Amino acid sequence: IEDPVSGVTTDDHTELESEESAACSTKSILADRVVSLMDMSLTEFSLSFISHLPSSIVELDLSHNCLSALPGLSALKNLISLDICRNEFRSLPPSLAQLPSLTRLNASRNQLRLSADLLVLLTKPPLPSLQSLDITFNKKLFTQSLSDLLTASLPNVAIHLTVTSPPPLGAYVGDSPGERDPTLLRSQLEPFTTLQLRKRLVDIFGYQPYSMYGAPPEGRAQVMTSLLNEYEKIGPTRKLVRAFGTPVPSSVIEVVRKELEAWSHRYDKFQERPMIKASKYMILRSPTEAEEKMIQLGSRRAHSAIRKYHQNLCLWKAAKEAMATVDLEFANAFTGLAVTKGFVGSPHIDTTNIGPFYGLAIGDFDDGTGGVRVELDPLTVCEVNTKDRLGRIDGRFPHWVAPYEDNTTRYSLIFYLTEGKVQPKTTPVFGDILTI
């Protein structure tokens, strides 16, 4: 019999109903075998969370929770796919070895660390059916040697691991700040983390933010390339503005200069921060900080710091006197003094500082050169004139030394804080900004 509206016969209706029933049955079976507990704020796992027979489950999604262990996992004998990404696992569950059918394991974005237990679990012997292993974005699993070891030990498994040591090709230019050309935009951006670079693409150039539920984000090399391309569209260089530090009395400058020259003569070669390009670089610690660390750690480094402080006591006192002419409170508070000669370029971020620093430069280089350049905002760089002046700058923003003549001498003193309450980041430069 033919339906006058649809033109479908009774036999056709029967066949369609049969197909729909089979499809529903298949979906029901799959629903019973695929379990998702994603993003449920779970801190513990229990088989009681699963209403189906454990041995029937083939796919389990526990991603985006706060789990660190999976008791009872071995009961899922027929599990094919397990997703535990974005949890708090410090090690893989040992019961993975009791899942003979497991082919896909996603353990990305956890707190996994390299250990004998992890290597034994994955390779001695290998999980029998494993075809895909994702351990990307685990900060303690980051070396090329580990990637090579797993690839060699598991030739039939697709290994996904975020390698940052050594940095992948194109991730960085130069091995250290001192090796980078400070005039290049890329060198000025290198101190930022990959996450900060991604954020800039979103905030400044309108890129879509990365979704933690979607595909993995691009690596650093691709992110940097995209960012440089966007900057190229708006101009070859960023805007440069200027600021001036507070002048230090010439009589005080003369005392400091003599102490710096004496310091330079005492040490033929002295470079305590080789990642920075400078002919000489010494770090002096306040006696209070050094003594506290010596008491806490009893380290030879603390003893050495105290000895070095006393050897350069006259320089420390002269520097402190200069600081007191501008900021008496900071003169009594700073815990570290970096003494340099021939500091060049070297875009970097000070990761141990708890607040802004003061910089003072002395020498025969031309006034208006050799200042401290710092990123004021994503599109602007500020050069702070520190010749015979104390400029206040937050070194937790990317900064470097501006060019000056090669055949001139430039000493610098950096007064900074590493002990006490962390001060919030507010502005890279303190003082009036002048547009060129």
Short mmCIF file of C-alpha atoms in Angstrom, two decimals:
data_model
loop_
_atom_site.label_atom_id
_atom_site.label_comp_id
_atom_site.label_asym_id
_atom_site.label_seq_id
_atom_site.Cartn_x
_atom_site.Cartn_y
_atom_site.Cartn_z
CA ILE A 1 0.00 0.00 0.00
CA GLU A 2 1.40 3.42 -0.99
CA ASP A 3 1.12 6.45 1.27
CA PRO A 4 -0.61 9.13 -0.83
CA VAL A 5 1.40 11.94 0.78
CA SER A 6 4.93 10.55 0.92
CA GLY A 7 4.65 7.99 -1.86
CA VAL A 8 6.29 5.37 0.39
CA THR A 9 4.82 1.87 0.42
CA THR A 10 4.05 -0.17 3.55
CA ASP A 11 7.05 -2.41 2.86
CA ASP A 12 9.26 0.66 2.63
CA HIS A 13 7.92 1.93 5.98
CA THR A 14 8.71 -1.41 7.57
CA GLU A 15 12.28 -1.33 6.22
CA LEU A 16 12.83 2.27 7.40
CA GLU A 17 11.52 1.48 10.87
CA SER A 18 13.85 -1.50 11.03
CA GLU A 19 16.87 0.65 10.07
CA GLU A 20 15.94 3.35 12.60
CA SER A 21 15.55 0.71 15.29
CA ALA A 22 18.98 -0.75 14.48
CA ALA A 23 20.58 2.72 14.56
CA CYS A 24 19.00 3.47 17.95
CA SER A 25 20.17 0.11 19.23
CA THR A 26 23.73 0.84 18.03
CA LYS A 27 23.69 4.27 19.70
CA SER A 28 22.44 2.68 22.91
CA ILE A 29 25.24 0.11 22.85
CA LEU A 30 27.82 2.83 22.19
CA ALA A 31 26.37 4.96 24.98
CA ASP A 32 26.82 2.05 27.34
CA ARG A 33 30.42 1.60 26.23
CA VAL A 34 31.57 5.25 26.04
CA VAL A 35 31.72 7.13 29.33
CA SER A 36 32.55 10.82 29.76
CA LEU A 37 33.16 12.41 33.15
CA MET A 38 34.89 15.40 31.60
CA ASP A 39 35.06 18.71 33.47
CA MET A 40 33.16 17.61 36.56
CA SER A 41 35.64 18.98 39.15
CA LEU A 42 36.45 15.47 40.31
CA THR A 43 39.20 15.16 42.91
CA GLU A 44 38.81 11.39 43.30
CA PHE A 45 37.83 8.59 40.96
CA SER A 46 35.66 5.59 41.75
CA LEU A 47 34.08 2.88 39.63
CA SER A 48 30.81 3.77 41.36
CA PHE A 49 30.72 6.88 39.15
CA ILE A 50 30.13 4.55 36.20
CA SER A 51 26.68 2.99 35.95
CA HIS A 52 27.67 0.45 33.30
CA LEU A 53 29.42 -2.89 33.63
CA PRO A 54 33.17 -1.99 33.83
CA SER A 55 34.20 -4.68 31.36
CA SER A 56 31.85 -3.21 28.73
CA ILE A 57 33.50 0.21 28.61
CA VAL A 58 35.78 0.90 25.65
CA GLU A 59 36.27 4.67 25.99
CA LEU A 60 36.67 6.74 29.17
CA ASP A 61 37.09 10.52 29.23
CA LEU A 62 38.23 11.94 32.58
CA SER A 63 39.80 15.11 31.19
CA HIS A 64 39.59 18.57 32.80
CA ASN A 65 39.34 17.39 36.40
CA CYS A 66 41.62 17.38 39.47
CA LEU A 67 42.51 13.70 39.59
CA SER A 68 45.85 12.21 40.60
CA ALA A 69 45.00 8.50 40.86
CA LEU A 70 42.60 5.99 39.26
CA PRO A 71 41.74 3.22 41.74
CA GLY A 72 39.93 0.30 40.13
CA LEU A 73 41.09 1.14 36.60
CA SER A 74 42.24 -2.43 36.01
CA ALA A 75 38.59 -3.57 36.01
CA LEU A 76 38.09 -1.86 32.63
CA LYS A 77 39.54 -4.85 30.80
CA ASN A 78 38.27 -3.83 27.35
CA LEU A 79 39.19 -0.16 27.53
CA ILE A 80 40.54 1.12 24.21
CA SER A 81 40.80 4.85 24.82
CA LEU A 82 41.64 6.74 28.04
CA ASP A 83 41.74 10.55 28.27
CA ILE A 84 43.17 12.01 31.49
CA CYS A 85 44.45 15.30 30.10
CA ARG A 86 44.33 18.45 32.27
CA ASN A 87 44.44 16.71 35.63
CA GLU A 88 47.03 16.54 38.41
CA PHE A 89 48.79 13.24 37.75
CA ARG A 90 52.43 13.21 38.83
CA SER A 91 52.84 9.66 37.56
CA LEU A 92 50.87 7.38 35.24
CA PRO A 93 48.55 4.86 36.89
CA PRO A 94 50.44 1.53 37.23
CA SER A 95 47.23 -0.35 36.39
CA LEU A 96 47.62 0.77 32.75
CA ALA A 97 49.74 -2.35 32.37
CA GLN A 98 46.61 -4.42 33.06
CA LEU A 99 44.65 -2.97 30.12
CA PRO A 100 45.50 -5.26 27.20
CA SER A 101 43.29 -3.44 24.66
CA LEU A 102 44.36 0.16 25.39
CA THR A 103 45.35 1.81 22.11
CA ARG A 104 45.04 5.55 22.90
CA LEU A 105 46.30 7.32 26.02
CA ASN A 106 46.03 11.09 26.39
CA ALA A 107 47.88 12.29 29.50
CA SER A 108 48.74 15.79 28.29
CA ARG A 109 48.81 18.84 30.59
CA ASN A 110 49.42 17.04 33.85
CA GLN A 111 52.35 17.15 36.26
CA LEU A 112 54.09 14.04 35.02
CA ARG A 113 57.81 13.77 35.71
CA LEU A 114 60.54 11.54 34.41
CA SER A 115 61.11 8.51 36.62
CA ALA A 116 62.18 4.91 36.39
CA ASP A 117 58.59 3.85 37.15
CA LEU A 118 57.26 5.81 34.17
CA LEU A 119 59.81 4.34 31.77
CA VAL A 120 59.28 0.81 33.06
CA LEU A 121 55.50 1.15 32.77
CA LEU A 122 55.69 2.36 29.16
CA THR A 123 58.54 0.23 27.83
CA LYS A 124 59.27 -2.82 30.03
CA PRO A 125 57.41 -4.37 28.32
CA PRO A 126 55.46 -1.90 26.17
CA LEU A 127 51.71 -1.68 26.64
CA PRO A 128 50.66 -4.39 24.17
CA SER A 129 48.06 -2.53 22.08
CA LEU A 130 49.14 1.08 22.49
CA GLN A 131 49.17 3.07 19.24
CA SER A 132 49.03 6.70 20.42
CA LEU A 133 50.62 8.31 23.52
CA ASP A 134 50.08 12.01 24.22
CA ILE A 135 52.19 13.46 27.06
CA THR A 136 52.48 16.98 25.67
CA PHE A 137 52.69 20.01 27.96
CA ASN A 138 54.00 18.15 30.99
CA LYS A 139 56.69 20.56 32.17
CA LYS A 140 58.97 17.85 33.57
CA LEU A 141 58.85 15.79 30.37
CA PHE A 142 60.53 18.14 27.93
CA THR A 143 63.78 16.77 26.53
CA GLN A 144 64.61 15.56 23.04
CA SER A 145 66.49 12.65 24.61
CA LEU A 146 63.28 11.40 26.25
CA SER A 147 61.41 11.74 22.97
CA ASP A 148 64.14 9.77 21.18
CA LEU A 149 64.12 7.07 23.88
CA LEU A 150 60.36 6.57 23.70
CA THR A 151 60.36 6.62 19.91
CA ALA A 152 63.08 3.97 19.79
CA SER A 153 61.48 1.82 22.50
CA LEU A 154 57.96 2.11 21.07
CA PRO A 155 58.38 1.99 17.27
CA ASN A 156 54.69 1.25 16.67
CA VAL A 157 53.41 4.08 18.87
CA ALA A 158 52.80 7.69 17.79
CA ILE A 159 54.61 9.68 20.51
CA HIS A 160 53.44 13.24 21.21
CA LEU A 161 55.75 15.15 23.56
CA THR A 162 56.50 18.88 23.90
CA VAL A 163 60.25 19.27 23.47
CA THR A 164 61.76 22.46 24.87
CA SER A 165 65.32 21.25 25.54
CA PRO A 166 67.10 21.78 23.35
CA PRO A 167 64.65 24.34 21.94
CA PRO A 168 63.04 23.17 18.69
CA LEU A 169 64.33 24.70 15.46
CA GLY A 170 63.04 28.26 15.16
CA ALA A 171 61.82 28.52 18.75
CA TYR A 172 64.55 31.00 19.71
CA VAL A 173 67.21 33.06 17.99
CA GLY A 174 70.50 32.82 19.88
CA ASP A 175 71.21 30.72 22.95
CA SER A 176 71.18 33.66 25.38
CA PRO A 177 70.22 37.35 25.60
CA GLY A 178 73.85 38.39 25.11
CA GLU A 179 73.98 36.64 21.72
CA ARG A 180 70.93 38.43 20.32
CA ASP A 181 70.92 41.62 18.28
CA PRO A 182 69.05 44.07 20.54
CA THR A 183 67.99 46.21 17.59
CA LEU A 184 65.81 43.39 16.21
CA LEU A 185 62.18 43.15 17.30
CA ARG A 186 62.44 39.40 17.62
CA SER A 187 65.31 39.73 20.12
CA GLN A 188 63.21 42.17 22.15
CA LEU A 189 60.32 39.69 22.21
CA GLU A 190 62.39 36.59 23.10
CA PRO A 191 62.19 37.17 26.90
CA PHE A 192 58.44 36.54 26.82
CA THR A 193 57.02 33.07 27.40
CA THR A 194 55.15 31.39 24.58
CA LEU A 195 51.91 31.88 26.52
CA GLN A 196 52.58 35.64 26.73
CA LEU A 197 53.28 35.78 23.00
CA ARG A 198 50.00 33.99 22.25
CA LYS A 199 48.16 36.45 24.48
CA ARG A 200 49.64 39.35 22.55
CA LEU A 201 48.35 37.93 19.29
CA VAL A 202 44.88 37.86 20.83
CA ASP A 203 44.93 41.17 22.71
CA ILE A 204 46.72 43.35 20.16
CA PHE A 205 46.15 41.71 16.81
CA GLY A 206 42.71 40.17 17.21
CA TYR A 207 43.56 36.48 16.96
CA GLN A 208 41.08 33.98 18.33
CA PRO A 209 42.04 32.75 21.80
CA TYR A 210 43.16 29.17 22.17
CA SER A 211 40.42 26.86 23.44
CA MET A 212 41.54 24.27 25.96
CA TYR A 213 38.86 21.95 24.57
CA GLY A 214 40.13 22.19 21.00
CA ALA A 215 43.27 21.25 19.11
CA PRO A 216 46.67 21.85 20.76
CA PRO A 217 48.04 25.39 20.31
CA GLU A 218 50.82 26.20 17.88
CA GLY A 219 54.40 25.95 19.11
CA ARG A 220 56.65 28.88 19.91
CA ALA A 221 58.24 29.09 16.45
CA GLN A 222 54.86 29.38 14.72
CA VAL A 223 53.57 31.87 17.31
CA MET A 224 56.66 34.07 16.95
CA THR A 225 56.40 34.01 13.16
CA SER A 226 52.74 35.07 13.30
CA LEU A 227 53.55 37.86 15.75
CA LEU A 228 56.44 39.23 13.67
CA ASN A 229 54.23 39.17 10.57
CA GLU A 230 51.59 41.21 12.38
CA TYR A 231 54.16 43.75 13.55
CA GLU A 232 55.51 44.02 10.01
CA LYS A 233 52.07 45.11 8.81
CA ILE A 234 52.02 48.15 11.12
CA GLY A 235 55.61 49.32 10.58
CA PRO A 236 59.24 48.22 10.66
CA THR A 237 59.99 49.54 14.17
CA ARG A 238 58.11 50.35 17.36
CA LYS A 239 57.66 53.88 18.64
CA LEU A 240 60.56 55.14 20.78
CA VAL A 241 59.97 57.58 23.64
CA ARG A 242 62.36 58.83 26.34
CA ALA A 243 62.55 59.38 30.07
CA PHE A 244 65.25 60.77 32.33
CA GLY A 245 66.49 59.45 35.63
CA THR A 246 67.09 61.77 38.59
CA PRO A 247 70.54 63.46 38.45
CA VAL A 248 73.08 62.42 41.10
CA PRO A 249 75.36 65.24 42.41
CA SER A 250 78.61 65.43 40.45
CA SER A 251 80.72 65.16 43.61
CA VAL A 252 79.04 61.86 44.46
CA ILE A 253 79.38 60.64 40.86
CA GLU A 254 83.12 61.32 41.02
CA VAL A 255 83.50 59.16 44.15
CA VAL A 256 81.53 56.32 42.55
CA ARG A 257 83.55 56.60 39.34
CA LYS A 258 86.85 56.20 41.20
CA GLU A 259 85.52 53.18 43.07
CA LEU A 260 84.34 51.60 39.81
CA GLU A 261 87.75 52.11 38.22
CA ALA A 262 89.42 50.58 41.27
CA TRP A 263 86.98 47.66 41.11
CA SER A 264 87.80 47.14 37.43
CA HIS A 265 91.54 47.07 38.20
CA ARG A 266 91.03 44.54 41.01
CA TYR A 267 89.35 42.05 38.71
CA ASP A 268 91.01 41.41 35.37
CA LYS A 269 88.19 39.09 34.32
CA PHE A 270 84.97 38.69 36.26
CA GLN A 271 81.68 37.57 34.67
CA GLU A 272 79.06 36.18 37.01
CA ARG A 273 76.23 36.38 34.50
CA PRO A 274 77.55 34.88 31.25
CA MET A 275 74.17 35.07 29.53
CA ILE A 276 74.57 38.88 29.54
CA LYS A 277 77.02 40.52 27.15
CA ALA A 278 79.43 42.48 29.35
CA SER A 279 83.19 42.56 29.79
CA LYS A 280 82.74 42.41 33.59
CA TYR A 281 79.71 41.60 35.70
CA MET A 282 79.70 41.17 39.49
CA ILE A 283 76.81 40.68 41.89
CA LEU A 284 77.17 42.01 45.42
CA ARG A 285 74.71 40.89 48.10
CA SER A 286 73.81 42.88 51.17
CA PRO A 287 75.46 41.35 54.26
CA THR A 288 72.05 40.80 55.84
CA GLU A 289 70.80 38.73 52.88
CA ALA A 290 74.05 36.76 52.63
CA GLU A 291 74.17 36.02 56.35
CA GLU A 292 70.54 34.89 56.40
CA LYS A 293 71.22 32.47 53.55
CA MET A 294 74.38 31.25 55.25
CA ILE A 295 72.39 30.52 58.41
CA GLN A 296 69.58 28.83 56.47
CA LEU A 297 71.67 26.87 53.99
CA GLY A 298 75.20 26.97 55.35
CA SER A 299 76.34 27.19 51.75
CA ARG A 300 79.79 28.07 50.46
CA ARG A 301 78.09 30.51 48.08
CA ALA A 302 76.82 32.50 51.06
CA HIS A 303 80.32 32.57 52.58
CA SER A 304 81.70 33.70 49.22
CA ALA A 305 79.05 36.44 48.97
CA ILE A 306 80.01 37.83 52.39
CA ARG A 307 83.71 37.75 51.52
CA LYS A 308 83.08 39.50 48.20
CA TYR A 309 80.97 42.16 49.93
CA HIS A 310 83.78 43.00 52.34
CA GLN A 311 86.33 43.10 49.52
CA ASN A 312 84.19 45.72 47.77
CA LEU A 313 82.85 47.52 50.82
CA CYS A 314 84.04 50.96 49.67
CA LEU A 315 82.23 50.54 46.36
CA TRP A 316 79.06 49.40 48.14
CA LYS A 317 79.16 52.44 50.43
CA ALA A 318 79.76 54.85 47.55
CA ALA A 319 76.88 53.31 45.60
CA LYS A 320 74.60 53.49 48.63
CA GLU A 321 75.49 57.17 49.11
CA ALA A 322 74.54 57.86 45.48
CA MET A 323 71.26 56.01 45.96
CA ALA A 324 70.52 58.00 49.14
CA THR A 325 70.63 61.29 47.20
CA VAL A 326 67.60 60.15 45.20
CA ASP A 327 65.68 57.63 47.33
CA LEU A 328 66.81 57.26 50.94
CA GLU A 329 64.27 54.53 51.71
CA PHE A 330 65.47 52.38 48.81
CA ALA A 331 69.10 53.06 49.77
CA ASN A 332 68.41 51.36 53.08
CA ALA A 333 66.38 48.53 51.54
CA PHE A 334 68.12 47.23 48.39
CA THR A 335 69.54 43.72 48.80
CA GLY A 336 71.57 43.36 45.62
CA LEU A 337 73.95 45.47 43.57
CA ALA A 338 74.99 44.46 40.05
CA VAL A 339 78.28 46.07 39.03
CA THR A 340 79.07 45.98 35.31
CA LYS A 341 81.49 47.25 32.71
CA GLY A 342 80.77 47.18 29.00
CA PHE A 343 77.16 45.98 29.33
CA VAL A 344 75.77 45.74 25.77
CA GLY A 345 72.23 45.05 24.55
CA SER A 346 71.05 41.72 26.03
CA PRO A 347 67.21 41.92 26.08
CA HIS A 348 66.04 40.02 29.16
CA ILE A 349 63.62 39.90 32.08
CA ASP A 350 64.75 39.82 35.72
CA THR A 351 62.94 36.79 37.11
CA THR A 352 64.16 36.99 40.73
CA ASN A 353 63.43 40.66 41.39
CA ILE A 354 60.47 41.38 43.66
CA GLY A 355 60.02 44.94 42.44
CA PRO A 356 61.51 47.77 40.32
CA PHE A 357 65.25 48.50 40.28
CA TYR A 358 67.33 51.66 40.01
CA GLY A 359 70.01 51.95 37.33
CA LEU A 360 72.99 54.33 37.23
CA ALA A 361 75.53 54.53 34.38
CA ILE A 362 78.91 56.28 34.56
CA GLY A 363 81.63 56.67 31.93
CA ASP A 364 82.88 58.63 28.94
CA PHE A 365 80.14 57.48 26.56
CA ASP A 366 77.98 60.24 25.08
CA ASP A 367 75.07 61.56 27.09
CA GLY A 368 71.81 60.42 25.49
CA THR A 369 73.27 57.03 24.54
CA GLY A 370 73.68 53.82 26.51
CA GLY A 371 70.43 54.23 28.41
CA VAL A 372 68.14 51.44 29.52
CA ARG A 373 65.45 50.56 27.00
CA VAL A 374 62.31 48.85 28.25
CA GLU A 375 59.07 47.82 26.58
CA LEU A 376 56.51 50.41 27.66
CA ASP A 377 53.64 48.66 25.90
CA PRO A 378 53.40 46.25 22.95
CA LEU A 379 53.87 49.08 20.45
CA THR A 380 56.23 51.39 22.38
CA VAL A 381 59.78 51.27 23.77
CA CYS A 382 61.06 53.80 26.29
CA GLU A 383 64.75 54.69 26.66
CA VAL A 384 65.64 55.88 30.16
CA ASN A 385 68.70 58.14 30.34
CA THR A 386 70.78 56.85 33.27
CA LYS A 387 74.10 58.62 32.59
CA ASP A 388 74.99 60.16 35.96
CA ARG A 389 71.33 59.65 36.79
CA LEU A 390 69.34 57.10 38.73
CA GLY A 391 66.43 55.81 36.69
CA ARG A 392 63.73 53.63 38.19
CA ILE A 393 62.63 50.74 35.96
CA ASP A 394 60.74 47.52 36.52
CA GLY A 395 63.06 44.80 35.24
CA ARG A 396 60.22 42.30 35.19
CA PHE A 397 59.42 43.82 31.79
CA PRO A 398 61.79 43.13 28.85
CA HIS A 399 64.70 45.59 28.96
CA TRP A 400 68.18 46.04 27.46
CA VAL A 401 70.99 48.58 27.09
CA ALA A 402 70.67 51.10 24.26
CA PRO A 403 73.58 51.48 21.80
CA TYR A 404 76.65 53.56 22.62
CA GLU A 405 80.08 54.00 20.99
CA ASP A 406 82.25 50.87 21.08
CA ASN A 407 85.45 52.73 21.93
CA THR A 408 83.98 54.33 25.07
CA THR A 409 83.68 53.09 28.66
CA ARG A 410 80.36 52.48 30.34
CA TYR A 411 80.06 51.29 33.94
CA SER A 412 76.68 50.61 35.49
CA LEU A 413 75.23 49.96 38.91
CA ILE A 414 71.88 48.19 39.27
CA PHE A 415 70.23 48.41 42.72
CA TYR A 416 67.55 45.77 43.21
CA LEU A 417 65.43 43.81 45.70
CA THR A 418 65.17 40.03 45.93
CA GLU A 419 63.92 39.68 49.51
CA GLY A 420 60.65 40.76 51.12
CA LYS A 421 57.09 41.15 49.90
CA VAL A 422 56.62 40.98 46.14
CA GLN A 423 55.53 44.32 44.71
CA PRO A 424 52.83 44.30 42.02
CA LYS A 425 53.85 45.08 38.44
CA THR A 426 52.38 48.43 37.49
CA THR A 427 54.45 50.41 34.98
CA PRO A 428 57.79 49.62 33.30
CA VAL A 429 59.13 53.17 33.78
CA PHE A 430 58.72 55.61 36.66
CA GLY A 431 58.82 59.30 35.82
CA ASP A 432 57.76 61.57 33.01
CA ILE A 433 57.71 60.14 29.47
CA LEU A 434 58.81 62.43 26.64
CA THR A 435 57.75 61.78 23.06
CA ILE A 436 60.58 62.25 20.55
#
